[in-house]
Coordinates of C-alpha atoms in Angstrom, one line a residue:
Chain A
M1 CA 66.7 172.0 89.3
Y2 CA 67.2 168.3 89.9
D3 CA 69.5 166.6 92.3
G4 CA 73.2 166.5 91.4
V5 CA 73.8 163.9 88.7
I6 CA 70.3 164.0 87.3
Q7 CA 70.8 167.7 86.4
D8 CA 74.3 166.9 85.1
L9 CA 72.8 164.4 82.7
I10 CA 70.1 166.9 81.6
D11 CA 72.7 169.5 81.0
E12 CA 74.9 167.2 79.0
L13 CA 72.0 166.1 76.9
G14 CA 71.0 169.7 76.4
Q15 CA 74.3 170.4 74.7
L16 CA 73.6 168.0 71.9
P17 CA 72.5 169.6 68.6
G18 CA 68.7 169.9 68.3
I19 CA 68.0 168.9 71.9
G20 CA 66.3 171.7 73.9
P21 CA 65.9 171.7 77.7
K22 CA 62.5 169.9 77.5
S23 CA 63.8 167.1 75.2
A24 CA 66.9 166.8 77.4
Q25 CA 64.7 166.3 80.4
R26 CA 62.5 163.8 78.6
I27 CA 65.5 161.8 77.4
A28 CA 67.0 161.9 80.9
F29 CA 63.9 160.4 82.4
H30 CA 63.7 157.8 79.7
L31 CA 67.3 156.8 80.6
L32 CA 66.5 156.7 84.3
D33 CA 63.6 154.3 83.5
A34 CA 65.6 152.2 81.0
D35 CA 67.3 148.9 81.7
P36 CA 70.7 149.5 83.4
E37 CA 72.3 147.2 80.9
D38 CA 71.0 149.2 77.9
V39 CA 72.4 152.4 79.4
R40 CA 75.7 150.8 80.1
R41 CA 75.9 149.6 76.5
F42 CA 75.0 153.1 75.2
A43 CA 77.8 154.6 77.4
A44 CA 80.2 152.0 76.1
T45 CA 79.3 152.7 72.5
L46 CA 80.0 156.4 73.1
V47 CA 83.5 155.7 74.4
E48 CA 84.2 153.1 71.7
V49 CA 83.1 155.4 68.8
K50 CA 85.5 158.0 69.9
A51 CA 88.4 155.5 70.3
K52 CA 87.8 153.7 67.0
V53 CA 86.5 156.1 64.4
H54 CA 88.8 158.2 62.2
F55 CA 88.9 159.3 58.6
C56 CA 89.5 157.1 55.6
S57 CA 93.1 157.7 54.4
I58 CA 91.9 157.9 50.8
C59 CA 88.6 159.9 50.7
G60 CA 88.2 161.3 54.2
N61 CA 85.0 159.5 55.0
V62 CA 84.5 158.3 58.6
T63 CA 85.6 154.7 59.1
V64 CA 86.8 152.2 61.7
D65 CA 89.4 150.8 59.4
T66 CA 92.3 152.6 57.6
E67 CA 90.1 152.7 54.5
C68 CA 86.3 153.2 54.4
R69 CA 83.9 150.6 53.1
V70 CA 83.6 152.3 49.7
C71 CA 87.3 152.8 49.1
A72 CA 88.1 149.2 50.3
D73 CA 85.5 147.8 47.8
P74 CA 87.4 146.4 44.7
R75 CA 84.2 146.6 42.6
R76 CA 84.0 150.4 42.7
D77 CA 84.8 152.4 39.5
L78 CA 88.2 154.1 40.2
S79 CA 87.7 156.5 37.3
V80 CA 85.0 158.6 38.9
I81 CA 85.2 160.7 42.1
C82 CA 82.1 162.3 43.7
V83 CA 83.0 165.2 45.9
V84 CA 80.8 165.8 48.9
E85 CA 80.9 168.0 52.0
E86 CA 80.3 165.4 54.7
S87 CA 80.3 161.7 55.4
K88 CA 76.5 161.9 55.8
D89 CA 76.3 162.8 52.1
V90 CA 78.2 159.6 51.2
V91 CA 75.5 157.6 53.0
A92 CA 72.7 159.6 51.3
I93 CA 74.2 159.0 47.8
E94 CA 75.0 155.3 48.6
R95 CA 71.3 154.9 49.4
T96 CA 70.3 155.8 45.8
R97 CA 72.5 153.0 44.4
E98 CA 73.1 155.3 41.4
F99 CA 76.8 155.8 41.8
R100 CA 79.5 153.2 41.6
G101 CA 82.6 155.3 41.8
R102 CA 84.5 156.6 44.9
Y103 CA 84.0 159.7 47.0
H104 CA 86.0 162.6 48.3
V105 CA 84.8 164.1 51.6
L106 CA 85.8 167.7 51.9
G107 CA 84.9 168.0 55.5
G108 CA 82.7 171.1 55.1
A109 CA 82.1 173.9 52.6
I110 CA 83.6 177.3 52.0
S111 CA 82.0 179.8 54.4
P112 CA 83.6 183.2 55.0
I113 CA 81.2 183.8 57.9
A114 CA 82.3 180.6 59.7
G115 CA 85.9 181.4 58.7
I116 CA 86.2 178.3 56.5
G117 CA 88.3 178.8 53.4
P118 CA 89.5 176.3 50.8
D119 CA 92.6 175.6 53.0
Q120 CA 90.4 174.2 55.8
L121 CA 88.9 171.7 53.4
R122 CA 90.4 168.5 51.9
I123 CA 90.9 170.1 48.5
K124 CA 94.7 169.5 48.4
E125 CA 94.1 165.9 49.0
L126 CA 91.6 165.8 46.1
L127 CA 94.1 167.3 43.7
Q128 CA 96.6 164.7 44.8
R129 CA 94.2 161.9 44.0
L130 CA 93.8 163.3 40.5
Q131 CA 97.5 163.3 39.7
D132 CA 98.0 159.7 38.5
G133 CA 95.4 160.1 35.7
V134 CA 93.2 157.2 36.8
V135 CA 90.3 159.6 37.5
T136 CA 88.5 160.9 34.4
E137 CA 85.4 162.4 35.9
V138 CA 84.7 164.5 39.0
I139 CA 81.1 164.9 40.1
I140 CA 80.5 167.8 42.4
A141 CA 77.8 167.0 44.9
T142 CA 78.0 169.9 47.4
D143 CA 74.9 171.1 49.2
P144 CA 72.5 173.2 47.1
N145 CA 72.9 176.2 49.4
L146 CA 75.1 179.3 49.5
E147 CA 78.2 177.7 51.0
G148 CA 77.9 174.6 48.8
E149 CA 77.5 176.6 45.6
A150 CA 80.5 178.7 46.5
T151 CA 82.5 175.5 47.1
A152 CA 81.3 174.0 43.8
T153 CA 82.3 177.2 41.9
Y154 CA 85.8 177.1 43.5
L155 CA 86.2 173.4 42.7
I156 CA 85.0 173.9 39.1
R157 CA 87.6 176.6 38.6
M158 CA 90.4 174.4 40.1
L159 CA 89.4 171.2 38.2
T160 CA 88.5 172.3 34.7
P161 CA 92.1 173.2 33.7
L162 CA 93.1 169.6 34.5
G163 CA 91.3 168.3 31.4
L164 CA 88.9 166.1 33.4
R165 CA 85.1 165.9 32.9
V166 CA 83.7 167.9 35.7
S167 CA 80.0 167.7 36.4
K168 CA 77.6 168.9 39.0
L169 CA 74.3 167.3 40.4
A170 CA 71.2 168.6 38.7
S171 CA 69.1 171.2 40.3
G172 CA 65.3 171.0 39.9
L173 CA 62.0 170.1 41.4
P174 CA 62.1 167.5 44.2
V175 CA 60.3 164.3 43.2
G176 CA 57.0 163.9 45.0
G177 CA 56.7 167.7 45.6
D178 CA 54.0 170.1 44.4
L179 CA 55.1 172.5 41.7
E180 CA 53.1 175.3 43.3
Y181 CA 55.1 174.9 46.6
A182 CA 58.5 175.0 45.0
D183 CA 60.5 178.2 45.8
E184 CA 61.3 180.5 42.9
L185 CA 64.9 179.6 42.9
T186 CA 64.2 175.9 42.6
L187 CA 61.6 176.5 39.9
G188 CA 64.0 178.8 38.0
R189 CA 66.7 176.1 38.1
A190 CA 64.2 173.5 37.0
F191 CA 63.5 175.6 33.9
E192 CA 67.1 176.3 33.2
G193 CA 67.9 172.6 33.4
R194 CA 64.8 171.3 31.5
T195 CA 65.4 168.2 29.5
T196 CA 64.2 167.9 25.9
I197 CA 61.8 165.0 25.3
G198 CA 60.7 164.1 21.7
N199 CA 61.8 165.8 18.5
A200 CA 60.7 169.4 18.9
A201 CA 63.7 171.6 18.3
V202 CA 63.7 173.7 21.4
G203 CA 66.8 175.6 22.3
G204 CA 68.5 175.5 25.8
Chain B
M1 CA 74.7 152.3 56.5
Y2 CA 77.8 153.5 58.3
D3 CA 80.8 151.4 59.4
G4 CA 80.2 149.2 62.5
V5 CA 80.3 151.3 65.7
I6 CA 79.2 154.5 64.0
Q7 CA 75.9 152.8 62.9
D8 CA 75.6 151.3 66.4
L9 CA 75.8 154.8 67.9
I10 CA 73.2 156.1 65.5
D11 CA 70.9 153.2 66.3
E12 CA 71.3 153.7 70.0
L13 CA 70.6 157.4 69.7
G14 CA 67.6 156.7 67.5
Q15 CA 66.0 154.7 70.3
L16 CA 65.8 157.8 72.6
P17 CA 62.4 159.5 72.8
G18 CA 61.9 162.2 70.2
I19 CA 65.0 161.4 68.3
G20 CA 64.4 160.4 64.7
P21 CA 66.9 158.9 62.3
K22 CA 68.1 162.2 61.0
S23 CA 68.6 163.7 64.5
A24 CA 70.4 160.6 65.6
Q25 CA 72.8 160.9 62.7
R26 CA 73.3 164.6 63.4
I27 CA 74.0 163.9 67.1
A28 CA 76.3 161.0 66.2
F29 CA 78.4 163.3 64.0
H30 CA 78.4 166.0 66.6
L31 CA 79.8 163.5 69.1
L32 CA 82.4 162.2 66.6
D33 CA 83.6 165.8 66.2
A34 CA 83.5 166.6 69.9
D35 CA 86.4 166.6 72.4
P36 CA 87.1 163.0 73.5
E37 CA 87.1 164.2 77.1
D38 CA 83.6 165.6 76.8
V39 CA 82.3 162.4 75.3
R40 CA 84.0 160.3 78.1
R41 CA 82.4 162.6 80.7
F42 CA 79.0 162.2 79.1
A43 CA 79.4 158.4 79.1
A44 CA 80.5 158.5 82.7
T45 CA 77.4 160.6 83.7
L46 CA 75.1 158.0 82.0
V47 CA 76.6 155.2 84.0
E48 CA 76.7 157.2 87.2
V49 CA 73.1 158.4 86.9
K50 CA 71.9 154.8 86.7
A51 CA 74.0 153.8 89.7
K52 CA 73.1 156.7 92.0
V53 CA 69.5 157.7 91.2
H54 CA 66.5 156.1 93.0
F55 CA 63.2 157.2 94.5
C56 CA 62.7 159.3 97.6
S57 CA 61.6 157.0 100.4
I58 CA 58.9 159.6 101.4
C59 CA 57.4 161.1 98.2
G60 CA 58.7 158.9 95.3
N61 CA 60.6 161.8 93.6
V62 CA 63.9 161.0 92.0
T63 CA 66.9 161.6 94.2
V64 CA 70.5 160.7 94.8
D65 CA 69.9 160.5 98.6
T66 CA 67.4 158.5 100.7
E67 CA 65.2 161.6 100.8
C68 CA 64.7 164.1 98.0
R69 CA 65.7 167.7 98.3
V70 CA 62.1 168.8 99.1
C71 CA 61.4 166.2 101.7
A72 CA 64.8 166.8 103.4
D73 CA 64.1 170.5 103.7
P74 CA 63.0 171.3 107.2
R75 CA 61.4 174.6 106.2
R76 CA 58.7 172.9 104.1
D77 CA 55.1 172.9 105.3
L78 CA 54.3 169.3 106.4
S79 CA 50.5 169.9 106.4
V80 CA 50.1 170.1 102.6
I81 CA 50.8 167.4 100.0
C82 CA 50.7 168.2 96.3
V83 CA 50.1 165.0 94.3
V84 CA 51.8 164.9 90.9
E85 CA 52.3 162.2 88.2
E86 CA 56.1 162.5 87.6
S87 CA 59.2 164.0 89.1
K88 CA 59.3 166.4 86.2
D89 CA 56.1 167.9 87.6
V90 CA 57.8 168.6 90.9
V91 CA 60.5 170.6 89.1
A92 CA 57.8 172.5 87.2
I93 CA 55.9 173.4 90.3
E94 CA 59.1 174.2 92.3
R95 CA 59.9 176.7 89.5
T96 CA 56.8 178.7 90.3
R97 CA 57.8 179.2 94.0
E98 CA 54.1 179.1 94.8
F99 CA 54.1 175.9 96.9
R100 CA 55.8 175.4 100.2
G101 CA 54.4 172.0 101.1
R102 CA 55.7 168.5 100.1
Y103 CA 54.9 166.4 97.1
H104 CA 53.7 162.9 96.4
V105 CA 54.9 161.4 93.0
L106 CA 52.4 158.8 91.7
G107 CA 54.8 157.5 89.0
G108 CA 52.2 157.9 86.3
A109 CA 48.5 158.2 85.7
I110 CA 45.6 155.8 85.5
S111 CA 45.4 154.6 81.9
P112 CA 43.4 151.5 80.9
I113 CA 44.9 151.6 77.4
A114 CA 48.5 151.4 78.8
G115 CA 47.3 148.8 81.4
I116 CA 48.0 151.2 84.3
G117 CA 45.5 150.9 87.1
P118 CA 45.5 152.5 90.6
D119 CA 47.6 149.6 91.9
Q120 CA 50.5 150.4 89.7
L121 CA 50.7 154.0 91.1
R122 CA 52.0 155.0 94.5
I123 CA 48.5 155.6 95.9
K124 CA 48.8 153.2 98.8
E125 CA 51.9 155.1 99.9
L126 CA 49.9 158.4 99.7
L127 CA 47.2 157.0 102.0
Q128 CA 49.9 155.8 104.4
R129 CA 51.3 159.3 104.6
L130 CA 47.9 160.7 105.5
Q131 CA 47.4 158.4 108.5
D132 CA 49.1 160.3 111.2
G133 CA 46.9 163.4 110.8
V134 CA 49.7 165.9 110.1
V135 CA 48.5 166.5 106.6
T136 CA 45.4 168.7 106.4
E137 CA 45.3 169.5 102.6
V138 CA 46.0 167.5 99.5
I139 CA 46.3 169.4 96.2
I140 CA 45.8 167.3 93.2
A141 CA 48.1 168.4 90.3
T142 CA 47.8 165.6 87.8
D143 CA 48.1 166.5 84.1
P144 CA 45.0 168.2 82.5
N145 CA 44.5 165.3 80.0
L146 CA 42.3 162.2 80.0
E147 CA 44.5 160.0 82.1
G148 CA 45.3 162.8 84.5
E149 CA 41.7 163.7 85.0
A150 CA 40.8 160.1 85.5
T151 CA 43.5 159.8 88.2
A152 CA 42.3 163.0 89.8
T153 CA 38.7 161.7 89.9
Y154 CA 39.9 158.5 91.5
L155 CA 42.0 160.3 94.1
I156 CA 39.1 162.7 95.0
R157 CA 36.9 159.7 95.6
M158 CA 39.5 158.1 97.8
L159 CA 40.5 161.2 99.8
T160 CA 37.3 163.2 100.5
P161 CA 36.0 160.6 103.0
L162 CA 39.2 161.1 105.1
G163 CA 38.0 164.6 106.1
L164 CA 40.9 166.4 104.5
R165 CA 40.7 169.5 102.4
V166 CA 41.1 168.2 98.8
S167 CA 41.8 170.7 96.0
K168 CA 42.7 170.6 92.4
L169 CA 44.7 173.0 90.2
A170 CA 42.6 175.6 88.4
S171 CA 41.8 175.0 84.7
G172 CA 41.7 178.1 82.5
L173 CA 43.3 180.3 79.9
P174 CA 47.1 180.0 79.8
V175 CA 48.7 183.3 80.7
G176 CA 50.3 185.0 77.7
G177 CA 48.0 183.2 75.2
D178 CA 45.4 184.6 72.8
L179 CA 41.8 184.0 73.8
E180 CA 40.8 183.3 70.2
Y181 CA 43.4 180.5 69.9
A182 CA 42.2 178.7 73.1
D183 CA 40.4 175.4 72.4
E184 CA 36.8 175.1 73.4
L185 CA 37.4 172.9 76.4
T186 CA 39.9 175.3 77.9
L187 CA 37.7 178.2 77.2
G188 CA 34.7 176.4 78.7
R189 CA 36.8 175.6 81.8
A190 CA 37.8 179.2 82.1
F191 CA 34.2 180.3 82.1
E192 CA 33.2 177.6 84.7
G193 CA 36.1 178.7 87.0
R194 CA 35.6 182.4 86.5
T195 CA 36.5 184.5 89.6
T196 CA 34.2 187.3 90.8
I197 CA 35.9 190.7 90.9
G198 CA 34.2 193.7 92.5
N199 CA 30.8 193.8 94.2
A200 CA 28.4 192.7 91.5
A201 CA 26.4 189.8 92.8
V202 CA 27.0 187.2 90.1
G203 CA 26.3 183.5 90.8
G204 CA 28.8 180.7 90.2

């Protein structure tokens, strides 16, 4: 046990995700050694972020304005919406520079274990965005895990009757990986989704 | 890239030791979701810790008072000093409840690569503490690595002429480990430092 406020700091740090007691101690001592001005700025950023950040009124992405950077950009293609679970996913997809449409951030995935059903997600808001007929394609980009797949299945069932093009990100081998290390499920999906190259008439 | 202050927070978190970009992002979103009161308290703790914490005037341990908890405790044995590198080591040793003396925190270890020589450590302060003759034993508990061993060797050379008992923590097999997984150096040290049990007249 450390003296008063030092232990307080270690305890507070230890409550952050992925920070164990040893890391918390290490970070606390780093902060004790750090320039007081740096620590003050860090503290100020923490307070500021809570005061300023909220969700984009259109897509639900985190932002400091009323609309997020993507929704506020007039060059984005309004006819395509990519549905993701979290704001982090928006950043990951933006990094690929492959997508020029807008996003819709659900705020999670359907998970009966965590008690999250469709009503806890921003699905109503998605359906509202589709009502004016501007959007012609919805790309579902939920996580490739149990909850994400359940959410994708639910969304596909909701969206296909609306006469939109509904698509889902491809499953397959990660680029740069070794085939022999791929798990069976991924390898199976890679077979299912194989793309035909050349003229050979292969089914599937 | 996230909007303004969100990216600022991720960048600040990413500068902490052991926090990569992914963890920084994860912690940032955790804080965005957290109760504003919790985040404000965390920020206040950060500022408070910098304002309040300094080094014990006797041993160099971190404290919020002029003397640290150990040095201020009248029940501690004043005749033994345990020399450690960092305040973290004090906490680790206190946890064992094996040691009832006081500490001396060097503030690091001798490391030519990092440009840290004996003058950058609190060695002068240690020699001063030994002048009144109250201390009869110094236990050296530097880290069992290159820098720690170099520091221990230096201290032993400085302290033995003073006519004190100078000792060093035992090297050997970690309790609860598997012998076959011990590295050669540790296993070698465990042999060197083997303790005789029973009557057999074994040398060493």
